Coordinates of C-alpha atoms in Angstrom, one line a residue:
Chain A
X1 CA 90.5 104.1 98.1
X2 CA 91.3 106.5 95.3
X3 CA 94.0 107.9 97.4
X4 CA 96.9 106.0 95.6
X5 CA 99.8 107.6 97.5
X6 CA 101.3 105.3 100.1
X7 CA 102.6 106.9 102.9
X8 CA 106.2 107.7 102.3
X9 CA 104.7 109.5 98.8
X10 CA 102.9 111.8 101.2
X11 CA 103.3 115.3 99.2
X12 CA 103.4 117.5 102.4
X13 CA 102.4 120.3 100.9
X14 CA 100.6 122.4 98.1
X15 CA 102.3 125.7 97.7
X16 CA 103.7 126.2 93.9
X17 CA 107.3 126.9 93.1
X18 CA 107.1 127.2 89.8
X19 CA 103.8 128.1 87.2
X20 CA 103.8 127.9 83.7
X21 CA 101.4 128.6 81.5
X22 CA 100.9 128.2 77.6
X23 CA 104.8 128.0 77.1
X24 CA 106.0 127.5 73.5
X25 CA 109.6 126.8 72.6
X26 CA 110.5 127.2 69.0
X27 CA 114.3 126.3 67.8
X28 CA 114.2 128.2 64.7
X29 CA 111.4 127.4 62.7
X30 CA 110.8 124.4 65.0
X31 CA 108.0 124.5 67.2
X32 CA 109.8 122.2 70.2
X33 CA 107.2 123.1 73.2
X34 CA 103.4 123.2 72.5
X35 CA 101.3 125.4 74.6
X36 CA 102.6 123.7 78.0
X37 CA 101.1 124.4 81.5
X38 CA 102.7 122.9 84.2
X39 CA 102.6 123.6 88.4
X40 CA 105.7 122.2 90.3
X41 CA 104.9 121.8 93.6
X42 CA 107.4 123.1 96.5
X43 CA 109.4 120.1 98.0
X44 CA 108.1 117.4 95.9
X45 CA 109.7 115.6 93.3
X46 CA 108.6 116.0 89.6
X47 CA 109.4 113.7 86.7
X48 CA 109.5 114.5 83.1
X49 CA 109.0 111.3 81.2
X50 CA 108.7 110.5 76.9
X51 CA 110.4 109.3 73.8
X52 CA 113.8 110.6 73.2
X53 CA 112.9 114.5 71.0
X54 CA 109.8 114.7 72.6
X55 CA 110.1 118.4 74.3
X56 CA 111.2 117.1 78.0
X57 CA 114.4 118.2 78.1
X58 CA 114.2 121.9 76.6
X59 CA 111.0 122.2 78.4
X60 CA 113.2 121.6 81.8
X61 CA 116.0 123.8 80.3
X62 CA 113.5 126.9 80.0
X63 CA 113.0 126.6 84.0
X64 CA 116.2 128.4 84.8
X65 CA 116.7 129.8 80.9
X66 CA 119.4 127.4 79.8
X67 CA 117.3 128.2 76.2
X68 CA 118.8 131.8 76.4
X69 CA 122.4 130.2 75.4
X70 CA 120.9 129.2 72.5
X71 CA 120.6 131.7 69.6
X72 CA 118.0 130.2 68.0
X73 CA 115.7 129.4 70.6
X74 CA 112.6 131.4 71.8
X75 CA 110.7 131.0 74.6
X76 CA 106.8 132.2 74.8
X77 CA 104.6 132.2 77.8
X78 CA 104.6 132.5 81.4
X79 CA 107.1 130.8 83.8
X80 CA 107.0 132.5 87.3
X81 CA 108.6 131.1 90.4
X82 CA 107.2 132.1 93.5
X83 CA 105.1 134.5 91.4
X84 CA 107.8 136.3 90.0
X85 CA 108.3 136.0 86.0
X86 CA 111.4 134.5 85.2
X87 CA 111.5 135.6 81.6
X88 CA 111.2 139.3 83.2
X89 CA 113.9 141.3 81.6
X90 CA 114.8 143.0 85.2
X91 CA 115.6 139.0 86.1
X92 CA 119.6 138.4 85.6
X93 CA 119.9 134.7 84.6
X94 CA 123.1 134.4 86.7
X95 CA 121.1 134.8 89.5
X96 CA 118.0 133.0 88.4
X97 CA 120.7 129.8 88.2
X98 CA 121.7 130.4 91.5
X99 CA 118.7 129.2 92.6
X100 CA 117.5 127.0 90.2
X101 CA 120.4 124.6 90.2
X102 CA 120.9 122.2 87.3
X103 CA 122.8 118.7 87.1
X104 CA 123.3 117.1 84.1
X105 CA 123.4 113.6 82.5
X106 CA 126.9 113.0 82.3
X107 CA 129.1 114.2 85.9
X108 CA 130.7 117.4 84.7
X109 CA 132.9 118.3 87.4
X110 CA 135.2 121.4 87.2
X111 CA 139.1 120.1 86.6
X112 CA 139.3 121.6 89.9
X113 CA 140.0 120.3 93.4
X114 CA 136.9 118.4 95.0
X115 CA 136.8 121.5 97.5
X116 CA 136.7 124.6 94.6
X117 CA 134.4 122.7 92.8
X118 CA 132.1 123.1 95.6
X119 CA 133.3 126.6 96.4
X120 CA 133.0 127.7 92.9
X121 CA 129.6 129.0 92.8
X122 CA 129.1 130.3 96.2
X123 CA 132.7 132.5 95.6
X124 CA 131.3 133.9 92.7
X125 CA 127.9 135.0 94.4
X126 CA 130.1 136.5 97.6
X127 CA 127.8 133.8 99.7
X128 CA 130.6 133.8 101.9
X129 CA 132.6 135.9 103.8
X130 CA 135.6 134.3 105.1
X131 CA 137.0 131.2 104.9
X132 CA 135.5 129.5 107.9
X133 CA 132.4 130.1 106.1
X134 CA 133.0 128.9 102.8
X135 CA 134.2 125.7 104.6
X136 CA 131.3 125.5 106.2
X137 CA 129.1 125.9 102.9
X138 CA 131.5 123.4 101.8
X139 CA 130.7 120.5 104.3
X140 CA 127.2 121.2 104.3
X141 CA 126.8 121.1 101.1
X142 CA 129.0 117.6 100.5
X143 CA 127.0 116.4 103.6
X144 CA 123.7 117.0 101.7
X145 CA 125.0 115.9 98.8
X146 CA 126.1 112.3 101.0
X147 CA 129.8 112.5 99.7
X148 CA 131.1 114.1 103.2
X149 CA 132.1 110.7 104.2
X150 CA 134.0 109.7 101.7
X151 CA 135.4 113.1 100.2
X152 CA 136.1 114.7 103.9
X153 CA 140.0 113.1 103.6
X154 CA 140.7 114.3 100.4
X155 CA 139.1 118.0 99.5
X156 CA 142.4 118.8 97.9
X157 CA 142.3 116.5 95.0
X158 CA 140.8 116.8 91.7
X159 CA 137.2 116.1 91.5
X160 CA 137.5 114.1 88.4
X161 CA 139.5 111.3 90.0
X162 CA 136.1 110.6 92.0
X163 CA 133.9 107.5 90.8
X164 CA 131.4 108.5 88.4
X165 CA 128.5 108.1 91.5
X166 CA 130.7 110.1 93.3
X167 CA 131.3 112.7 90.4
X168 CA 127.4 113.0 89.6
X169 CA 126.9 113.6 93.6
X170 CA 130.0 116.3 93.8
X171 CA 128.1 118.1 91.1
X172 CA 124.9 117.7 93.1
X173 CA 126.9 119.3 95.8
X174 CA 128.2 122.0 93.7
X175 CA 124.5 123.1 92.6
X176 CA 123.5 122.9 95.9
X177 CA 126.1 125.0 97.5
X178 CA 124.1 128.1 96.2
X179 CA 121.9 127.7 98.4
X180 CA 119.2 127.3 95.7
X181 CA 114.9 126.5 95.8
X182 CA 114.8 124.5 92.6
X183 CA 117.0 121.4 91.5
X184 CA 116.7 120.4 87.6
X185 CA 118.2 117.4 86.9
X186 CA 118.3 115.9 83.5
X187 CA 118.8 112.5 83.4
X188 CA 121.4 112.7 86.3
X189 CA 121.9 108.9 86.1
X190 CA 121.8 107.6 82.9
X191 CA 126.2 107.4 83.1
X192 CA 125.9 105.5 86.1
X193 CA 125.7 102.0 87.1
X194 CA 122.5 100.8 89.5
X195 CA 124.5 101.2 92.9
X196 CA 125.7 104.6 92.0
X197 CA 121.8 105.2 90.4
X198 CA 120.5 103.9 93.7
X199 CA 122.3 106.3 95.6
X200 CA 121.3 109.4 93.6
X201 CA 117.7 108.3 94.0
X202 CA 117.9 108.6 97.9
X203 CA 119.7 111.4 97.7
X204 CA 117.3 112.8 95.3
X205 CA 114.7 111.8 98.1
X206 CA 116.4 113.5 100.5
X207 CA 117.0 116.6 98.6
X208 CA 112.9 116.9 98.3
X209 CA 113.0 117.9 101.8
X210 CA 114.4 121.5 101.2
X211 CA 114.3 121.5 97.2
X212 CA 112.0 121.1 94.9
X213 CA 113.3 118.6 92.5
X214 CA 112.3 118.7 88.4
X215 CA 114.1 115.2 87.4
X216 CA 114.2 114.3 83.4
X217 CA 114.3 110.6 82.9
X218 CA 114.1 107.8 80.6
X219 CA 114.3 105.2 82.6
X220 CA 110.5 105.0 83.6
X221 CA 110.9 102.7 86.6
X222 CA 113.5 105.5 87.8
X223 CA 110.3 108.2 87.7
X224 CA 108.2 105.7 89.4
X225 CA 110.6 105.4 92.0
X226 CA 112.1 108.7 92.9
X227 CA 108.7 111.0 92.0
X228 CA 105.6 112.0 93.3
X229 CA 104.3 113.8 90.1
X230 CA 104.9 112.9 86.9
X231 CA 104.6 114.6 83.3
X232 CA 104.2 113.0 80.1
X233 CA 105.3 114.8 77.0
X234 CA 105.1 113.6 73.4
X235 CA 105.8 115.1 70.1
X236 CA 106.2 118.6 72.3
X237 CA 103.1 118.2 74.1
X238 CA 102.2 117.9 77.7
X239 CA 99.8 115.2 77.6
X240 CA 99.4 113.8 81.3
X241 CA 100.3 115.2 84.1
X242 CA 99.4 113.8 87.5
X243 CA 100.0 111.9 90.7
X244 CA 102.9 109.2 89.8
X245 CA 101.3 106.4 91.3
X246 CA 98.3 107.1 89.1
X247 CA 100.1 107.7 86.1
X248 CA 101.6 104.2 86.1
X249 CA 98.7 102.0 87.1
X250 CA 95.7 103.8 85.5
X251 CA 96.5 107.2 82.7
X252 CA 93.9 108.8 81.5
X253 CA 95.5 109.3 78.0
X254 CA 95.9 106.5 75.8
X255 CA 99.2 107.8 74.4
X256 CA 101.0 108.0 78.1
X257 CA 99.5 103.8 78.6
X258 CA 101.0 103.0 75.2
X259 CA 104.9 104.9 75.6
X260 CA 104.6 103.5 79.6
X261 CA 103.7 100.0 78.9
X262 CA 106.3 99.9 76.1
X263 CA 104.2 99.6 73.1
X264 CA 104.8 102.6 70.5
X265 CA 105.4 105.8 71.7
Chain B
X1 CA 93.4 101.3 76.0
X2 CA 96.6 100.1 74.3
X3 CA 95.6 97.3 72.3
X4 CA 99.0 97.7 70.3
X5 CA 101.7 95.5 70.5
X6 CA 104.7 95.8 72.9
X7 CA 107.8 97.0 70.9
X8 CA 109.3 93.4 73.0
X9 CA 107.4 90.5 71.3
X10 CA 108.2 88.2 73.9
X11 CA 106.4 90.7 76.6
X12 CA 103.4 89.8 74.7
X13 CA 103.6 86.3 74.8
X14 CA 104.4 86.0 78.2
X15 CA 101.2 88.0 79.2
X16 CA 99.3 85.9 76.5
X17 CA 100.7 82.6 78.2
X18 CA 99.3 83.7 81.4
X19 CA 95.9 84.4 80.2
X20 CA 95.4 81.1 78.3
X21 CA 96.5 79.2 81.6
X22 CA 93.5 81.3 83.4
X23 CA 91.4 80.1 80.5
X24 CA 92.3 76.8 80.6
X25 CA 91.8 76.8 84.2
X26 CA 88.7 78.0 83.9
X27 CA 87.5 75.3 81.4
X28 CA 88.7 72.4 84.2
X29 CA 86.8 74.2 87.0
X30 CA 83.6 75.1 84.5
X31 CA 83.6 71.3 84.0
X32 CA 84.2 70.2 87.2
X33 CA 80.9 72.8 88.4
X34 CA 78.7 71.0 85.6
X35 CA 79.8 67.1 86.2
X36 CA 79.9 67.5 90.2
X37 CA 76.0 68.5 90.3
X38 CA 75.8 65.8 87.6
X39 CA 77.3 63.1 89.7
X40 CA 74.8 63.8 92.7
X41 CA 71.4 63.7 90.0
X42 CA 72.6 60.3 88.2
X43 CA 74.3 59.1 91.3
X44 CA 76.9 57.9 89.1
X45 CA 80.1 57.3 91.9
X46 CA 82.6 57.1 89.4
X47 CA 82.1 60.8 88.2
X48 CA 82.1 62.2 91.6
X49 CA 85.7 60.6 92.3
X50 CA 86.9 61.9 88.8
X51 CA 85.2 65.5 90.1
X52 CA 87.7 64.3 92.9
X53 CA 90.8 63.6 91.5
X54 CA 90.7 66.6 88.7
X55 CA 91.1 68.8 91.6
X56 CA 94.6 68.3 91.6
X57 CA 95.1 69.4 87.9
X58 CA 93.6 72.4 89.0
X59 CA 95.5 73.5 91.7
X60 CA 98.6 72.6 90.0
X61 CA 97.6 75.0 87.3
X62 CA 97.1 77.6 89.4
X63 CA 100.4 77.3 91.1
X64 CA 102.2 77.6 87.6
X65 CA 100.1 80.9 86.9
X66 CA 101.1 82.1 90.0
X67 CA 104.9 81.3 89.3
X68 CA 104.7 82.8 85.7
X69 CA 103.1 85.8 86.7
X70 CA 105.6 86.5 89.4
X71 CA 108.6 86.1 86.9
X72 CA 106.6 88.3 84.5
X73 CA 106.3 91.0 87.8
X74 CA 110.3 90.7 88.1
X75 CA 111.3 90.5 84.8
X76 CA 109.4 92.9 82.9
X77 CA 107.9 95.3 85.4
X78 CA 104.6 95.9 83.9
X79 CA 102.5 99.3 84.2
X80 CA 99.5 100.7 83.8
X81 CA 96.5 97.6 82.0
X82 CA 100.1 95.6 82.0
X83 CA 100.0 95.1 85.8
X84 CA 96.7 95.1 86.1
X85 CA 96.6 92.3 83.3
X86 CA 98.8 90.1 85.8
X87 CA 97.5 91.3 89.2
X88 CA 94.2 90.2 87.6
X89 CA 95.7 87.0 87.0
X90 CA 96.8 86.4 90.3
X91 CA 93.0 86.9 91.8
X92 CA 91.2 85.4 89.3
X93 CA 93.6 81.9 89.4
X94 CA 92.9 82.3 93.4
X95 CA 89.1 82.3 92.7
X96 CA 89.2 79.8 90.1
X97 CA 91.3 77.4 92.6
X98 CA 88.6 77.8 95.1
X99 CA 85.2 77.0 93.1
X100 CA 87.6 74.0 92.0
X101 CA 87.4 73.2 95.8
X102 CA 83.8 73.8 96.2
X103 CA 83.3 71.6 93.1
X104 CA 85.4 68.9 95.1
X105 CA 83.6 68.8 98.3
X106 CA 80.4 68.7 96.4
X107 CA 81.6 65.7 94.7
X108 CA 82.7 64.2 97.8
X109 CA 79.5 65.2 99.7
X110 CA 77.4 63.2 96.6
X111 CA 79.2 60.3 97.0
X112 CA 78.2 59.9 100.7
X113 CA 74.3 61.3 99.4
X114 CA 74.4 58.9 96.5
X115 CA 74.2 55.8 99.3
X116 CA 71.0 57.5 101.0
X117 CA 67.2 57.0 100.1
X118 CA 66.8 59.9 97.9
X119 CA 64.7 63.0 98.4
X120 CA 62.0 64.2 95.8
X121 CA 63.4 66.9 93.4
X122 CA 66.3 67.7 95.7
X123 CA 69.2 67.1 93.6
X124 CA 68.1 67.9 90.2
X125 CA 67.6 71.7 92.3
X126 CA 71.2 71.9 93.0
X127 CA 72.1 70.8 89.2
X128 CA 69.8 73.7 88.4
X129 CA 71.5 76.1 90.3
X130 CA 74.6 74.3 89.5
X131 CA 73.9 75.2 85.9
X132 CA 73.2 79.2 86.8
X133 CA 76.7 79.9 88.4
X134 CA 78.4 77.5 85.3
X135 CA 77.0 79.6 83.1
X136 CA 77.8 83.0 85.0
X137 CA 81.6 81.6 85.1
X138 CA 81.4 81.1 81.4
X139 CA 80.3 84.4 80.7
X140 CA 83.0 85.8 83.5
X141 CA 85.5 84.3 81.6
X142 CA 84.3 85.5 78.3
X143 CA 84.3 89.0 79.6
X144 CA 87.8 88.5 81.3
X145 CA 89.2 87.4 78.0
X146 CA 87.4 90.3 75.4
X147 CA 87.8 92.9 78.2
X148 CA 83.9 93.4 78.2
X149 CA 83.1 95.6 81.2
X150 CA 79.7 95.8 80.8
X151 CA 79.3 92.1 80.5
X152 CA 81.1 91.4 83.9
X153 CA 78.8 93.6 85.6
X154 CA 75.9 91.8 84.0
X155 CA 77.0 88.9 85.6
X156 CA 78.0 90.3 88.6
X157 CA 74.1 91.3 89.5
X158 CA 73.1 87.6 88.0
X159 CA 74.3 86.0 91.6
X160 CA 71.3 87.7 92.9
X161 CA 69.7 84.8 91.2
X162 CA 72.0 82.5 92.6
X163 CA 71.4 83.9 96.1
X164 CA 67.4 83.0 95.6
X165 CA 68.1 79.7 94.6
X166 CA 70.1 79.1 97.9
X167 CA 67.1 80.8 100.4
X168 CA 64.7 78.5 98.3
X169 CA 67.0 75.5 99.2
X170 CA 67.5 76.5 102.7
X171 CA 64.1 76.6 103.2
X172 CA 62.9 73.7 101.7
X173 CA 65.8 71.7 103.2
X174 CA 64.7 72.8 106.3
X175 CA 60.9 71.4 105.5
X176 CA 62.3 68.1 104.6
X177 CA 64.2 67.5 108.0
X178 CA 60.9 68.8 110.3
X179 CA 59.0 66.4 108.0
X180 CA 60.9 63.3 108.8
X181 CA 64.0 63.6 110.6
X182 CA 65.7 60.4 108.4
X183 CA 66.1 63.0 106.4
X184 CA 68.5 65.3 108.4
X185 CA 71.8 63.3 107.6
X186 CA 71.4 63.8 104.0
X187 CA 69.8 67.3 104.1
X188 CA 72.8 68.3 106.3
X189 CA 75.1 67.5 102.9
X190 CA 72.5 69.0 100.3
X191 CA 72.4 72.0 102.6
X192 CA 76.4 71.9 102.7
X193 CA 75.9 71.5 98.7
X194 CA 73.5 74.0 98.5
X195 CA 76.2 76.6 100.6
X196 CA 79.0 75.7 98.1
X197 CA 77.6 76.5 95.1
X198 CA 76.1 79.9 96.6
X199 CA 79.9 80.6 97.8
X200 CA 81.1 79.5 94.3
X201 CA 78.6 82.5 92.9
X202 CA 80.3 84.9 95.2
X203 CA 84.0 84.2 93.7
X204 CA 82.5 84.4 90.0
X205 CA 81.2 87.7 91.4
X206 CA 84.7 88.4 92.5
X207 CA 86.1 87.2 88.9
X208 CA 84.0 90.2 87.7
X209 CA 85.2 92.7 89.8
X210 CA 88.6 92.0 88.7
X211 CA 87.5 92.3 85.3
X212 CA 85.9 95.7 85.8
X213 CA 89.1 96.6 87.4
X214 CA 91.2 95.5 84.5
X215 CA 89.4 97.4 81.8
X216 CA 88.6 100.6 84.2
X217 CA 91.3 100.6 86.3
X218 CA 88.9 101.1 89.3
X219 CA 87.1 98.6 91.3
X220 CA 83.3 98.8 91.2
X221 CA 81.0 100.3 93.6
X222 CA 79.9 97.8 96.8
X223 CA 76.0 98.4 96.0
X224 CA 75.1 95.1 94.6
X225 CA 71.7 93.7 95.3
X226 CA 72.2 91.1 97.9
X227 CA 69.7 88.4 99.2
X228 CA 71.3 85.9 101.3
X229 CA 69.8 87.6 104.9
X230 CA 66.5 84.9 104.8
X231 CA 68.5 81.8 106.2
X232 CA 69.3 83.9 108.7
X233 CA 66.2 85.5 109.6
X234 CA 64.1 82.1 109.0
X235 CA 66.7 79.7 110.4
X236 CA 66.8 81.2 113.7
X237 CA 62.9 80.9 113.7
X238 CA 63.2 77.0 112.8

């Protein structure tokens, strides 16, 4: 009865990916993160939700050090994925990206052929060793990304004369194709319209199968529909974080019911 | 609990709209409780048909709360109290709808009693116990409207009460027919009578459920007191 999970929001499993604990994020003199602790669990998909400035984005950015490019920023705390600190200074962030792929709001694909936008990343890690393999990585990667079908005929053209579904799902493909444990996606549909959205959300489903997925949203009903955990932050706070079904019928906080039922956030 | 505004004014109205139609509802069915019991005591035929025809208002109101609530479910996609607010408002329109009934086939019941010889003290019993669930509706509708989760359970363990009332009944109903059995025809119907309004206590029970579940977000435990095992016990006995 207090088991609010229907059966296709099953979370299979309980092993952590990633554990952080009390991480602060300051941008300059800006205290942007406030003493965060968060566990994302291994093939389950986790939404950040809050008002626009509110921490959820540079909180998802420190997960595979996207901060580090900023000068100003400073991470403090413990991220550690599969127990390993992240922040370690043996880590090399190349690497760390590799598998903790990132897709971002607006399709960003390389002016490149459909084909090396794929074969980008796993060239540069050597993930291949011939050219029968890269295609291979290729094709599995478009398939899992659901754009075999309608990219297999025309690998050789640019990427960016795809349809901006398309475009958001070649990038999918192209984070994927590193073969990595951790997908971030910041609001990976707010450019597109709701067949295109649709499509990312049940290939975001799919993905949780073999990723775990960290997805930044506005669109509420999107992290109602696509996750099975969801996180509340406000004013650079985590201040719910829970089962997703929970979250939107019953929070515990008072500020997460007032931002999710649309009253001030 | 968010007792703010929504940043869309209109969101607001639309979930206010709903809840005046419950209350509104609510009023009808209150009155249709108080004047069906009435009809039976003053055996007044004319009230028992108007009992009979205001049924009709009722279940057309409940049809229109069930329409606006499901446009309010598509169009604005509540969360959290929000859909609880109109899933509460789809239950509590369903029980309203169906004391309305009760309230009708006690009204049609008096008008077939109201030709009989009456029995001592019968009827103004059933007004009595009328007048107990009445009075629990009111205050389940009171609590529905301020959010008062303590009240609904109040009234929640007041159909204990109601339950009594209906063994008494049952019992003496059942002395009544040995006694004579002229009486059995209309004791049959006061019995019938007697059943309704017990079943009528049972929705107002489940009225405060809902509101338990609006302001809590969890339904309450099942460990009411319960005392409607006698009929059973005595009437196989009789």
């Amino acid at each position: 009865m207090n088991d609010m999970r229907a059966v296709e929001r099953d979370v299979d499993t309980n092993d952590l990916k990633i554990t952080a604990r009390g991480v602060d994020v300051f941008y300059g003199d800006t205290h942007a993160i406030k003493d965060v602790d968060v566990d994302i669990v291994d093939n389950t998909v986790t939404a950040f939700i809050g008002p626009s400035g509110c921490g959820k984005s540079t909180f998802l950015r420190c997960l595979n050090r996207m901060n580090d490019t900023i000068d100003v920023a400073r991470v403090e705390g413990s991220i550690m994925l599969d127990g390993e600190d992240i922040y370690d200074p043996k880590v090399d962030p190349v690497q760390l990206r590799a598998k903790v792929g990132m897709v971002f709001q607006k399709p960003n694909p390389f002016p490149k052929s459909i084909y090396d936008n794929v074969a980008y990343g796993p060239r540069i890690h050597g993930l291949a060793k011939d050219k029968a393999a890269l295609d291979e990585i290729v094709e599995k990667s478009l398939r899992r990304a659901a754009l075999w079908d309608e990219a297999k005929d025309r690998l050789d053209q640019p990427g960016t004369g795809l349809s901006g579904g398309q475009q958001q799902r070649l990038c999918i493909a192209r984070a994927v194709a590193t073969n990595p444990e951790v997908l971030l996606m910041d609001e990976p549909c707010s450019a597109l319209d709701p067949i295109a959205t649709a499509q990312i959300e049940e290939l975001i489903d799919e993905l949780r199968s073999r990723y775990s997925v960290v997805i930044v949203t506005h669109s509420m009903q999107q992290a109602a529909r696509v996750s099975q955990k969801t996180a509340f932050f406000h004013l650079g706070e985590l201040v719910e974080f829970g089962e997703t079904g929970h979250i939107f019928t019953n929070p515990s906080d008072p500020r997460t019911e007032s931002y999710i039922t649309g009253r001030i956030g | 609990m968010a007792n703010q505004e929504h940043i869309v004014a209109s969101f607001d109205r639309d979930l206010e709209g709903i809840q005046a139609m419950i209350m509104k509802m609510g009023g009808l069915v209150e009155d249709s409780i108080v004047k069906s019991a009435e009809a039976l005591e003053t055996r007044d035929e004319d009230l028992a048909l108007t009992v009979k025809n205001g049924d009709k208002a009722i279940d057309a109101l409940e049809e229109r709360v069930n329409e606006e609530a499901a446009r309010i479910l598509a169009l604005r996609q509540p969360t959290a109290s929000d859909l609880r607010t109109v899933l509460s408002v789809f239950r509590v329109s369903a029980n309203l709808e169906r004391i309305g009934d009760y309230s009708k086939n006690i009204a049609k019941r008096s008008s077939v009693v109201i030709q009989m010889q009456p029995i001592n003290g019968t009827a103004a019993a059933l007004k009595r116990m009328a007048r107990v669930v009445e009075l629990m509706l009111k205050d389940a509708l009171d609590a529905y409207i301020q959010r008062d989760a303590d009240l609904a359970a109040d009234v929640r363990e007041r159909d204990l009460e109601v339950d009594q009332m209906y063994s008494a009944l049952f019992r003496e109903y059942l002395t009544f027919m040995m006694e004579d059995p002229r009486n059995i025809t209309a004791c049959m119907h006061l019995h019938f009578m007697a059943k309704n309004i017990e079943r009528m206590g049972d929705h107002v029970t489940s009225i405060c459920e809902q509101v338990i579940y609006l302001v809590t977000g969890e339904m309450p435990d099942e460990d009411r007191p319960k005392q409607d095992r006698t009929p059973y016990e005595e009437g196989a006995g009789g």
